[in-house]
């Protein structure tokens, strides 16, 4: 295959440093008839006296080329020279990788031996000598680089720098062309090509004119990729035989494999020259391999190493090119998420989870039409762009993918689990960034598929309530995160007034609002449910606690324990958060406030859902002096039954009962019962949503202690209230509720 007549005809040097190794070799193998040593650049280093240079040098050349081209695999080769002689060539490497040289031995078949000894047996036999030679060659490589070697290294270095300077090129196609152009220039070739069918890469470049017809080029691609799969190593064809003409008539060929990181050959980089051009030699091989390696690294950066799908970045780039080139036709996006992969990861280990991702990616790639682009967006999320495909057709493909994923079964020894996926389908519409928009909408549809029970396909529809909710969530969450980072909230305070007797100490409930982009006030019902779904409640509650402590701390003198109490709402998610309690304690201590200033409102559902944690939370803070209220009481399932387990100070009767109380006797008797029970348990009651004077009187008659609602006072900015409290404190010793607390306008 390889024909390099340049190397072995060189005259051996007068170097005698290898003589002892020659003698050692003969001791180890008496049938030895000659030794020749080449270095890693195929330069003749030493030959034993009996080595006959007229002996077919081609075999040695071929071995050297193989050793040079095959970076790690090639251990050596055995070839029959004539009826009674065999040539064994062994690659000698540093650290198993860098080629230091090739040692070739001519061995005579001894006595009645007809069959040559296997390569491996000979290698074992001569191993001690090879080891000595390896050290000698390594030393030479380190110390004694000849002028020629230096030149080669310089040229290699220059080439690598040339290639890496193109790293920032706009697209892969440009980069690949650049690599091929470097190949053409460095080796004065007629034609260079890069073919990676797996990745839809097919680039070719000619030096001048068009030396090969498109049909011939296609034939060459077909044969060379097939050969690469078989041979798995660099191929050089300098003799244009009948076979070679069939491949790429009539060209000399140098072809290097493009490997997947697993070692699998996925493509070929090939250089072609007319018969009149000089042969491809070892130097050409080195350069071509460097170019192939560079192409491989570009490809690897573009594709996810385990699934072989594109990376998100490459996907966006290539999809952008497809969308730019395509006219007005309809394209679709698929978004895939593997169901409960975390359960597989946790139960069977991450490696099994990874296997599942690879299997799903494989089903996805196999089911998609060839023109589709597919990517691993992140973790267990995959996406695909299907050009010229309506939503309906895309949904049909998605359904096939879903079914194919369902068929995945664990391999032997992996345990027992089921695999399923959710897919969202969305059209690519017209917008500033159609791909990002379509990906987001397909993701929303995919989430809707999860909400609806998993193992499903959902199409994005503008009218779908759950999908709209998801969409809203995603929009809201972005704003919420901004607000959390930039203090984009404010607190309002609503008074809670005693229904009988004098005012006593004033009480207020603190309520959060988000401040919109244009300064508008966004009420909590617009963002808290999204925050809950995205687990942001602990961050929100932390913000409220720290802001409340900060503002109250600034007005310590006017709000001191004797004057007012402020209630802070906490969510169930914060109770779950183990570090939240310590956070509250720290904030309180840092503010220097008497803890009795604060009351915490926990909903009945949150408390009962986290009973133990809630009890610890309450106990710790009550010890310090804080109070607790059970919020939205009556909306939970078995409220009354749990009351004995909770040492709360107040029960807040849910607004829905209060509102109904004037007209619904059942609500009325419920409120009465709660008020009586609370008294027995030494708790006080607060009626929410006291919207009218009629209700206020009703609540008083039913025995409720406090009222909160529009009829008693609306919420106002917390800072404003604190200012007023300060003025009152300074002027009125016997505290009365500020006028504005009752008249503040609703926001
Ligand atoms: P909630 O704890 O039950 O708070 C009382 C809600 O009822 C407040 O709504 C208040 O403005 C409203 N309200 C007061 N009086 C009346 C009335 O007479 N009629 C009617 N229709 N409504 C009245 P807001 O401020 O929109 O808060 C809604 C819910 O958001 C709160 O319900 C609470 O669950 C939650 N929330 C508010 N602020 C916070 C906070 O800082 N942290 C947490 N975790 N949740 C909060
Ligand atoms: Ca509340
Ligand atoms: Ca409430």
PDB file of N, CA and C in Angstrom, residues 2-88:
ATOM      1  N   UNK A   2       1.841   1.251   0.877  1.00  0.00           N
ATOM      2  CA  UNK A   2       2.662   2.446   0.975  1.00  0.00           C
ATOM      3  C   UNK A   2       3.954   2.238   0.216  1.00  0.00           C
ATOM      4  N   UNK A   3       4.319   3.216  -0.522  1.00  0.00           N
ATOM      5  CA  UNK A   3       5.541   3.060  -1.302  1.00  0.00           C
ATOM      6  C   UNK A   3       6.436   4.258  -1.038  1.00  0.00           C
ATOM      7  N   UNK A   4       7.382   4.070  -0.170  1.00  0.00           N
ATOM      8  CA  UNK A   4       8.288   5.165   0.157  1.00  0.00           C
ATOM      9  C   UNK A   4       9.694   4.687  -0.133  1.00  0.00           C
ATOM     10  N   UNK A   5      10.253   5.133  -1.221  1.00  0.00           N
ATOM     11  CA  UNK A   5      11.565   4.616  -1.595  1.00  0.00           C
ATOM     12  C   UNK A   5      12.677   5.499  -1.046  1.00  0.00           C
ATOM     13  N   UNK A   6      12.312   6.474  -0.262  1.00  0.00           N
ATOM     14  CA  UNK A   6      13.296   7.483   0.105  1.00  0.00           C
ATOM     15  C   UNK A   6      14.141   7.115   1.308  1.00  0.00           C
ATOM     16  N   UNK A   7      13.614   6.310   2.207  1.00  0.00           N
ATOM     17  CA  UNK A   7      14.266   6.212   3.510  1.00  0.00           C
ATOM     18  C   UNK A   7      15.361   5.175   3.630  1.00  0.00           C
ATOM     19  N   UNK A   8      15.033   3.957   3.291  1.00  0.00           N
ATOM     20  CA  UNK A   8      15.952   2.879   3.605  1.00  0.00           C
ATOM     21  C   UNK A   8      17.191   2.865   2.719  1.00  0.00           C
ATOM     22  N   UNK A   9      17.228   3.647   1.663  1.00  0.00           N
ATOM     23  CA  UNK A   9      18.427   3.656   0.818  1.00  0.00           C
ATOM     24  C   UNK A   9      19.504   4.577   1.368  1.00  0.00           C
ATOM     25  N   UNK A  10      19.193   5.298   2.419  1.00  0.00           N
ATOM     26  CA  UNK A  10      20.215   6.148   3.025  1.00  0.00           C
ATOM     27  C   UNK A  10      21.356   5.278   3.560  1.00  0.00           C
ATOM     28  N   UNK A  11      22.523   5.838   3.564  1.00  0.00           N
ATOM     29  CA  UNK A  11      23.666   5.098   4.094  1.00  0.00           C
ATOM     30  C   UNK A  11      23.598   5.131   5.619  1.00  0.00           C
ATOM     31  N   UNK A  12      23.834   3.968   6.254  1.00  0.00           N
ATOM     32  CA  UNK A  12      23.791   3.993   7.712  1.00  0.00           C
ATOM     33  C   UNK A  12      24.936   4.833   8.262  1.00  0.00           C
ATOM     34  N   UNK A  13      24.700   5.430   9.391  1.00  0.00           N
ATOM     35  CA  UNK A  13      25.742   6.256   9.987  1.00  0.00           C
ATOM     36  C   UNK A  13      26.829   5.350  10.567  1.00  0.00           C
ATOM     37  N   UNK A  14      27.977   5.947  10.846  1.00  0.00           N
ATOM     38  CA  UNK A  14      29.073   5.174  11.428  1.00  0.00           C
ATOM     39  C   UNK A  14      28.881   5.010  12.927  1.00  0.00           C
ATOM     40  N   UNK A  15      27.726   5.371  13.388  1.00  0.00           N
ATOM     41  CA  UNK A  15      27.395   5.309  14.807  1.00  0.00           C
ATOM     42  C   UNK A  15      27.537   3.876  15.333  1.00  0.00           C
ATOM     43  N   UNK A  16      28.280   3.717  16.422  1.00  0.00           N
ATOM     44  CA  UNK A  16      28.467   2.373  16.953  1.00  0.00           C
ATOM     45  C   UNK A  16      27.693   2.149  18.254  1.00  0.00           C
ATOM     46  N   UNK A  17      26.945   3.168  18.681  1.00  0.00           N
ATOM     47  CA  UNK A  17      26.317   3.053  20.004  1.00  0.00           C
ATOM     48  C   UNK A  17      25.249   1.973  20.060  1.00  0.00           C
ATOM     49  N   UNK A  18      24.775   1.532  18.899  1.00  0.00           N
ATOM     50  CA  UNK A  18      23.751   0.488  18.916  1.00  0.00           C
ATOM     51  C   UNK A  18      24.349  -0.917  18.824  1.00  0.00           C
ATOM     52  N   UNK A  19      25.707  -1.000  18.597  1.00  0.00           N
ATOM     53  CA  UNK A  19      26.335  -2.321  18.439  1.00  0.00           C
ATOM     54  C   UNK A  19      26.015  -3.277  19.588  1.00  0.00           C
ATOM     55  N   UNK A  20      26.118  -2.808  20.846  1.00  0.00           N
ATOM     56  CA  UNK A  20      25.833  -3.752  21.946  1.00  0.00           C
ATOM     57  C   UNK A  20      24.416  -4.308  21.877  1.00  0.00           C
ATOM     58  N   UNK A  21      23.479  -3.454  21.443  1.00  0.00           N
ATOM     59  CA  UNK A  21      22.090  -3.932  21.374  1.00  0.00           C
ATOM     60  C   UNK A  21      21.944  -4.991  20.288  1.00  0.00           C
ATOM     61  N   UNK A  22      22.724  -4.785  19.206  1.00  0.00           N
ATOM     62  CA  UNK A  22      22.720  -5.775  18.119  1.00  0.00           C
ATOM     63  C   UNK A  22      23.182  -7.122  18.652  1.00  0.00           C
ATOM     64  N   UNK A  23      24.256  -7.067  19.489  1.00  0.00           N
ATOM     65  CA  UNK A  23      24.799  -8.317  20.023  1.00  0.00           C
ATOM     66  C   UNK A  23      23.775  -8.973  20.955  1.00  0.00           C
ATOM     67  N   UNK A  24      23.147  -8.123  21.776  1.00  0.00           N
ATOM     68  CA  UNK A  24      22.125  -8.635  22.702  1.00  0.00           C
ATOM     69  C   UNK A  24      21.003  -9.323  21.917  1.00  0.00           C
ATOM     70  N   UNK A  25      20.607  -8.695  20.834  1.00  0.00           N
ATOM     71  CA  UNK A  25      19.529  -9.257  20.012  1.00  0.00           C
ATOM     72  C   UNK A  25      19.901 -10.641  19.477  1.00  0.00           C
ATOM     73  N   UNK A  26      21.151 -10.758  19.022  1.00  0.00           N
ATOM     74  CA  UNK A  26      21.590 -12.039  18.457  1.00  0.00           C
ATOM     75  C   UNK A  26      21.627 -13.123  19.527  1.00  0.00           C
ATOM     76  N   UNK A  27      21.958 -12.706  20.748  1.00  0.00           N
ATOM     77  CA  UNK A  27      21.927 -13.674  21.851  1.00  0.00           C
ATOM     78  C   UNK A  27      20.515 -14.165  22.113  1.00  0.00           C
ATOM     79  N   UNK A  28      19.610 -13.211  22.074  1.00  0.00           N
ATOM     80  CA  UNK A  28      18.226 -13.558  22.377  1.00  0.00           C
ATOM     81  C   UNK A  28      17.592 -14.358  21.254  1.00  0.00           C
ATOM     82  N   UNK A  29      18.093 -14.126  20.011  1.00  0.00           N
ATOM     83  CA  UNK A  29      17.467 -14.759  18.865  1.00  0.00           C
ATOM     84  C   UNK A  29      18.538 -15.195  17.868  1.00  0.00           C
ATOM     85  N   UNK A  30      19.070 -16.385  18.036  1.00  0.00           N
ATOM     86  CA  UNK A  30      20.205 -16.826  17.204  1.00  0.00           C
ATOM     87  C   UNK A  30      19.902 -16.818  15.707  1.00  0.00           C
ATOM     88  N   UNK A  31      18.639 -16.949  15.328  1.00  0.00           N
ATOM     89  CA  UNK A  31      18.333 -16.993  13.888  1.00  0.00           C
ATOM     90  C   UNK A  31      18.317 -15.606  13.257  1.00  0.00           C
ATOM     91  N   UNK A  32      18.669 -14.566  14.039  1.00  0.00           N
ATOM     92  CA  UNK A  32      18.660 -13.190  13.529  1.00  0.00           C
ATOM     93  C   UNK A  32      19.692 -13.014  12.427  1.00  0.00           C
ATOM     94  N   UNK A  33      19.292 -12.349  11.333  1.00  0.00           N
ATOM     95  CA  UNK A  33      20.229 -12.160  10.227  1.00  0.00           C
ATOM     96  C   UNK A  33      20.480 -10.683   9.929  1.00  0.00           C
ATOM     97  N   UNK A  34      19.886  -9.805  10.647  1.00  0.00           N
ATOM     98  CA  UNK A  34      20.149  -8.377  10.384  1.00  0.00           C
ATOM     99  C   UNK A  34      19.212  -7.495  11.188  1.00  0.00           C
ATOM    100  N   UNK A  35      19.704  -6.299  11.542  1.00  0.00           N
ATOM    101  CA  UNK A  35      18.881  -5.362  12.324  1.00  0.00           C
ATOM    102  C   UNK A  35      19.002  -3.980  11.693  1.00  0.00           C
ATOM    103  N   UNK A  36      17.893  -3.259  11.638  1.00  0.00           N
ATOM    104  CA  UNK A  36      17.968  -1.869  11.204  1.00  0.00           C
ATOM    105  C   UNK A  36      17.044  -1.036  12.109  1.00  0.00           C
ATOM    106  N   UNK A  37      17.541   0.154  12.479  1.00  0.00           N
ATOM    107  CA  UNK A  37      16.771   1.007  13.394  1.00  0.00           C
ATOM    108  C   UNK A  37      16.503   2.354  12.725  1.00  0.00           C
ATOM    109  N   UNK A  38      15.233   2.753  12.715  1.00  0.00           N
ATOM    110  CA  UNK A  38      14.864   4.096  12.231  1.00  0.00           C
ATOM    111  C   UNK A  38      14.316   4.897  13.401  1.00  0.00           C
ATOM    112  N   UNK A  39      14.469   6.208  13.315  1.00  0.00           N
ATOM    113  CA  UNK A  39      13.919   7.024  14.399  1.00  0.00           C
ATOM    114  C   UNK A  39      12.463   7.402  14.108  1.00  0.00           C
ATOM    115  N   UNK A  40      11.891   8.214  15.000  1.00  0.00           N
ATOM    116  CA  UNK A  40      10.469   8.568  14.878  1.00  0.00           C
ATOM    117  C   UNK A  40      10.146   9.393  13.648  1.00  0.00           C
ATOM    118  N   UNK A  41      11.183   9.910  13.003  1.00  0.00           N
ATOM    119  CA  UNK A  41      10.949  10.660  11.759  1.00  0.00           C
ATOM    120  C   UNK A  41      11.339   9.835  10.547  1.00  0.00           C
ATOM    121  N   UNK A  42      11.427   8.553  10.739  1.00  0.00           N
ATOM    122  CA  UNK A  42      11.735   7.596   9.680  1.00  0.00           C
ATOM    123  C   UNK A  42      13.164   7.746   9.153  1.00  0.00           C
ATOM    124  N   UNK A  43      14.018   8.374   9.946  1.00  0.00           N
ATOM    125  CA  UNK A  43      15.410   8.534   9.520  1.00  0.00           C
ATOM    126  C   UNK A  43      16.208   7.320   9.989  1.00  0.00           C
ATOM    127  N   UNK A  44      17.037   6.822   9.082  1.00  0.00           N
ATOM    128  CA  UNK A  44      17.839   5.648   9.433  1.00  0.00           C
ATOM    129  C   UNK A  44      18.833   6.018  10.524  1.00  0.00           C
ATOM    130  N   UNK A  45      18.843   5.244  11.606  1.00  0.00           N
ATOM    131  CA  UNK A  45      19.725   5.540  12.733  1.00  0.00           C
ATOM    132  C   UNK A  45      20.919   4.582  12.767  1.00  0.00           C
ATOM    133  N   UNK A  46      20.627   3.341  12.536  1.00  0.00           N
ATOM    134  CA  UNK A  46      21.685   2.333  12.666  1.00  0.00           C
ATOM    135  C   UNK A  46      21.272   1.071  11.913  1.00  0.00           C
ATOM    136  N   UNK A  47      22.266   0.386  11.308  1.00  0.00           N
ATOM    137  CA  UNK A  47      21.992  -0.906  10.686  1.00  0.00           C
ATOM    138  C   UNK A  47      23.142  -1.845  11.007  1.00  0.00           C
ATOM    139  N   UNK A  48      22.853  -3.088  11.252  1.00  0.00           N
ATOM    140  CA  UNK A  48      23.914  -4.049  11.566  1.00  0.00           C
ATOM    141  C   UNK A  48      24.696  -4.357  10.285  1.00  0.00           C
ATOM    142  N   UNK A  49      25.944  -4.861  10.458  1.00  0.00           N
ATOM    143  CA  UNK A  49      26.822  -5.084   9.311  1.00  0.00           C
ATOM    144  C   UNK A  49      26.193  -5.970   8.262  1.00  0.00           C
ATOM    145  N   UNK A  50      25.495  -7.002   8.726  1.00  0.00           N
ATOM    146  CA  UNK A  50      24.980  -7.964   7.757  1.00  0.00           C
ATOM    147  C   UNK A  50      23.706  -7.474   7.066  1.00  0.00           C
ATOM    148  N   UNK A  51      23.208  -6.326   7.487  1.00  0.00           N
ATOM    149  CA  UNK A  51      21.958  -5.819   6.875  1.00  0.00           C
ATOM    150  C   UNK A  51      22.225  -5.493   5.424  1.00  0.00           C
ATOM    151  N   UNK A  52      21.455  -6.069   4.529  1.00  0.00           N
ATOM    152  CA  UNK A  52      21.665  -5.855   3.106  1.00  0.00           C
ATOM    153  C   UNK A  52      20.662  -4.814   2.623  1.00  0.00           C
ATOM    154  N   UNK A  53      21.209  -3.637   2.277  1.00  0.00           N
ATOM    155  CA  UNK A  53      20.303  -2.550   1.903  1.00  0.00           C
ATOM    156  C   UNK A  53      19.547  -2.813   0.612  1.00  0.00           C
ATOM    157  N   UNK A  54      20.052  -3.765  -0.124  1.00  0.00           N
ATOM    158  CA  UNK A  54      19.327  -4.052  -1.366  1.00  0.00           C
ATOM    159  C   UNK A  54      18.091  -4.912  -1.088  1.00  0.00           C
ATOM    160  N   UNK A  55      18.015  -5.437   0.144  1.00  0.00           N
ATOM    161  CA  UNK A  55      16.802  -6.195   0.499  1.00  0.00           C
ATOM    162  C   UNK A  55      15.613  -5.275   0.424  1.00  0.00           C
ATOM    163  N   UNK A  56      14.610  -5.728  -0.235  1.00  0.00           N
ATOM    164  CA  UNK A  56      13.374  -4.942  -0.388  1.00  0.00           C
ATOM    165  C   UNK A  56      13.146  -3.909   0.726  1.00  0.00           C
ATOM    166  N   UNK A  57      13.425  -2.656   0.482  1.00  0.00           N
ATOM    167  CA  UNK A  57      13.233  -1.688   1.572  1.00  0.00           C
ATOM    168  C   UNK A  57      11.746  -1.355   1.790  1.00  0.00           C
ATOM    169  N   UNK A  58      10.947  -1.770   0.817  1.00  0.00           N
ATOM    170  CA  UNK A  58       9.541  -1.359   0.874  1.00  0.00           C
ATOM    171  C   UNK A  58       8.835  -1.840   2.144  1.00  0.00           C
ATOM    172  N   UNK A  59       9.190  -3.067   2.573  1.00  0.00           N
ATOM    173  CA  UNK A  59       8.540  -3.629   3.757  1.00  0.00           C
ATOM    174  C   UNK A  59       8.805  -2.770   4.974  1.00  0.00           C
ATOM    175  N   UNK A  60      10.061  -2.330   5.073  1.00  0.00           N
ATOM    176  CA  UNK A  60      10.434  -1.511   6.231  1.00  0.00           C
ATOM    177  C   UNK A  60       9.691  -0.175   6.166  1.00  0.00           C
ATOM    178  N   UNK A  61       9.694   0.393   4.988  1.00  0.00           N
ATOM    179  CA  UNK A  61       9.011   1.672   4.810  1.00  0.00           C
ATOM    180  C   UNK A  61       7.558   1.594   5.247  1.00  0.00           C
ATOM    181  N   UNK A  62       6.971   0.504   4.825  1.00  0.00           N
ATOM    182  CA  UNK A  62       5.547   0.342   5.141  1.00  0.00           C
ATOM    183  C   UNK A  62       5.333   0.264   6.651  1.00  0.00           C
ATOM    184  N   UNK A  63       6.210  -0.484   7.304  1.00  0.00           N
ATOM    185  CA  UNK A  63       6.092  -0.616   8.758  1.00  0.00           C
ATOM    186  C   UNK A  63       6.269   0.735   9.427  1.00  0.00           C
ATOM    187  N   UNK A  64       7.244   1.496   8.923  1.00  0.00           N
ATOM    188  CA  UNK A  64       7.485   2.813   9.531  1.00  0.00           C
ATOM    189  C   UNK A  64       6.243   3.685   9.343  1.00  0.00           C
ATOM    190  N   UNK A  65       5.702   3.662   8.134  1.00  0.00           N
ATOM    191  CA  UNK A  65       4.523   4.500   7.865  1.00  0.00           C
ATOM    192  C   UNK A  65       3.360   4.100   8.770  1.00  0.00           C
ATOM    193  N   UNK A  66       3.213   2.804   8.941  1.00  0.00           N
ATOM    194  CA  UNK A  66       2.132   2.337   9.820  1.00  0.00           C
ATOM    195  C   UNK A  66       2.338   2.800  11.258  1.00  0.00           C
ATOM    196  N   UNK A  67       3.578   2.687  11.689  1.00  0.00           N
ATOM    197  CA  UNK A  67       3.875   3.080  13.068  1.00  0.00           C
ATOM    198  C   UNK A  67       3.659   4.577  13.251  1.00  0.00           C
ATOM    199  N   UNK A  68       4.049   5.350  12.224  1.00  0.00           N
ATOM    200  CA  UNK A  68       3.889   6.803  12.305  1.00  0.00           C
ATOM    201  C   UNK A  68       2.409   7.163  12.315  1.00  0.00           C
ATOM    202  N   UNK A  69       1.663   6.510  11.453  1.00  0.00           N
ATOM    203  CA  UNK A  69       0.268   6.925  11.266  1.00  0.00           C
ATOM    204  C   UNK A  69      -0.629   6.461  12.406  1.00  0.00           C
ATOM    205  N   UNK A  70      -0.326   5.266  12.912  1.00  0.00           N
ATOM    206  CA  UNK A  70      -1.258   4.742  13.902  1.00  0.00           C
ATOM    207  C   UNK A  70      -0.739   5.071  15.286  1.00  0.00           C
ATOM    208  N   UNK A  71      -1.296   6.098  15.864  1.00  0.00           N
ATOM    209  CA  UNK A  71      -0.646   6.706  17.011  1.00  0.00           C
ATOM    210  C   UNK A  71      -0.375   5.741  18.167  1.00  0.00           C
ATOM    211  N   UNK A  72      -1.259   4.813  18.436  1.00  0.00           N
ATOM    212  CA  UNK A  72      -1.005   3.953  19.595  1.00  0.00           C
ATOM    213  C   UNK A  72      -1.149   2.469  19.299  1.00  0.00           C
ATOM    214  N   UNK A  73      -1.967   2.157  18.293  1.00  0.00           N
ATOM    215  CA  UNK A  73      -2.364   0.761  18.124  1.00  0.00           C
ATOM    216  C   UNK A  73      -1.280  -0.138  17.559  1.00  0.00           C
ATOM    217  N   UNK A  74      -0.490   0.401  16.645  1.00  0.00           N
ATOM    218  CA  UNK A  74       0.382  -0.457  15.857  1.00  0.00           C
ATOM    219  C   UNK A  74       1.554  -1.003  16.686  1.00  0.00           C
ATOM    220  N   UNK A  75       1.558  -2.329  16.964  1.00  0.00           N
ATOM    221  CA  UNK A  75       2.653  -2.885  17.761  1.00  0.00           C
ATOM    222  C   UNK A  75       3.828  -3.304  16.873  1.00  0.00           C
ATOM    223  N   UNK A  76       3.529  -3.668  15.628  1.00  0.00           N
ATOM    224  CA  UNK A  76       4.571  -4.138  14.735  1.00  0.00           C
ATOM    225  C   UNK A  76       3.960  -4.957  13.622  1.00  0.00           C
ATOM    226  N   UNK A  77       4.828  -5.477  12.774  1.00  0.00           N
ATOM    227  CA  UNK A  77       4.294  -6.258  11.659  1.00  0.00           C
ATOM    228  C   UNK A  77       5.316  -7.343  11.289  1.00  0.00           C
ATOM    229  N   UNK A  78       4.802  -8.474  10.811  1.00  0.00           N
ATOM    230  CA  UNK A  78       5.705  -9.537  10.324  1.00  0.00           C
ATOM    231  C   UNK A  78       5.426  -9.750   8.838  1.00  0.00           C
ATOM    232  N   UNK A  79       6.469  -9.738   8.034  1.00  0.00           N
ATOM    233  CA  UNK A  79       6.284  -9.933   6.592  1.00  0.00           C
ATOM    234  C   UNK A  79       7.307 -10.959   6.085  1.00  0.00           C
ATOM    235  N   UNK A  80       6.901 -11.782   5.151  1.00  0.00           N
ATOM    236  CA  UNK A  80       7.829 -12.748   4.551  1.00  0.00           C
ATOM    237  C   UNK A  80       8.647 -12.037   3.484  1.00  0.00           C
ATOM    238  N   UNK A  81       9.959 -12.180   3.597  1.00  0.00           N
ATOM    239  CA  UNK A  81      10.850 -11.506   2.638  1.00  0.00           C
ATOM    240  C   UNK A  81      11.091 -12.402   1.431  1.00  0.00           C
ATOM    241  N   UNK A  82      11.453 -13.632   1.678  1.00  0.00           N
ATOM    242  CA  UNK A  82      11.546 -14.646   0.620  1.00  0.00           C
ATOM    243  C   UNK A  82      11.302 -16.009   1.241  1.00  0.00           C
ATOM    244  N   UNK A  83      11.654 -17.077   0.546  1.00  0.00           N
ATOM    245  CA  UNK A  83      11.295 -18.417   1.000  1.00  0.00           C
ATOM    246  C   UNK A  83      11.745 -18.720   2.420  1.00  0.00           C
ATOM    247  N   UNK A  84      12.947 -18.213   2.829  1.00  0.00           N
ATOM    248  CA  UNK A  84      13.390 -18.557   4.177  1.00  0.00           C
ATOM    249  C   UNK A  84      13.695 -17.365   5.069  1.00  0.00           C
ATOM    250  N   UNK A  85      13.199 -16.194   4.700  1.00  0.00           N
ATOM    251  CA  UNK A  85      13.443 -15.039   5.584  1.00  0.00           C
ATOM    252  C   UNK A  85      12.160 -14.254   5.875  1.00  0.00           C
ATOM    253  N   UNK A  86      12.098 -13.787   7.115  1.00  0.00           N
ATOM    254  CA  UNK A  86      10.933 -12.997   7.547  1.00  0.00           C
ATOM    255  C   UNK A  86      11.442 -11.686   8.138  1.00  0.00           C
ATOM    256  N   UNK A  87      10.725 -10.583   7.879  1.00  0.00           N
ATOM    257  CA  UNK A  87      11.089  -9.310   8.514  1.00  0.00           C
ATOM    258  C   UNK A  87      10.063  -8.991   9.583  1.00  0.00           C
ATOM    259  N   UNK A  88      10.557  -8.753  10.818  1.00  0.00           N
ATOM    260  CA  UNK A  88       9.684  -8.293  11.902  1.00  0.00           C
ATOM    261  C   UNK A  88      10.026  -6.833  12.174  1.00  0.00           C
TER     262      UNK A  88
END
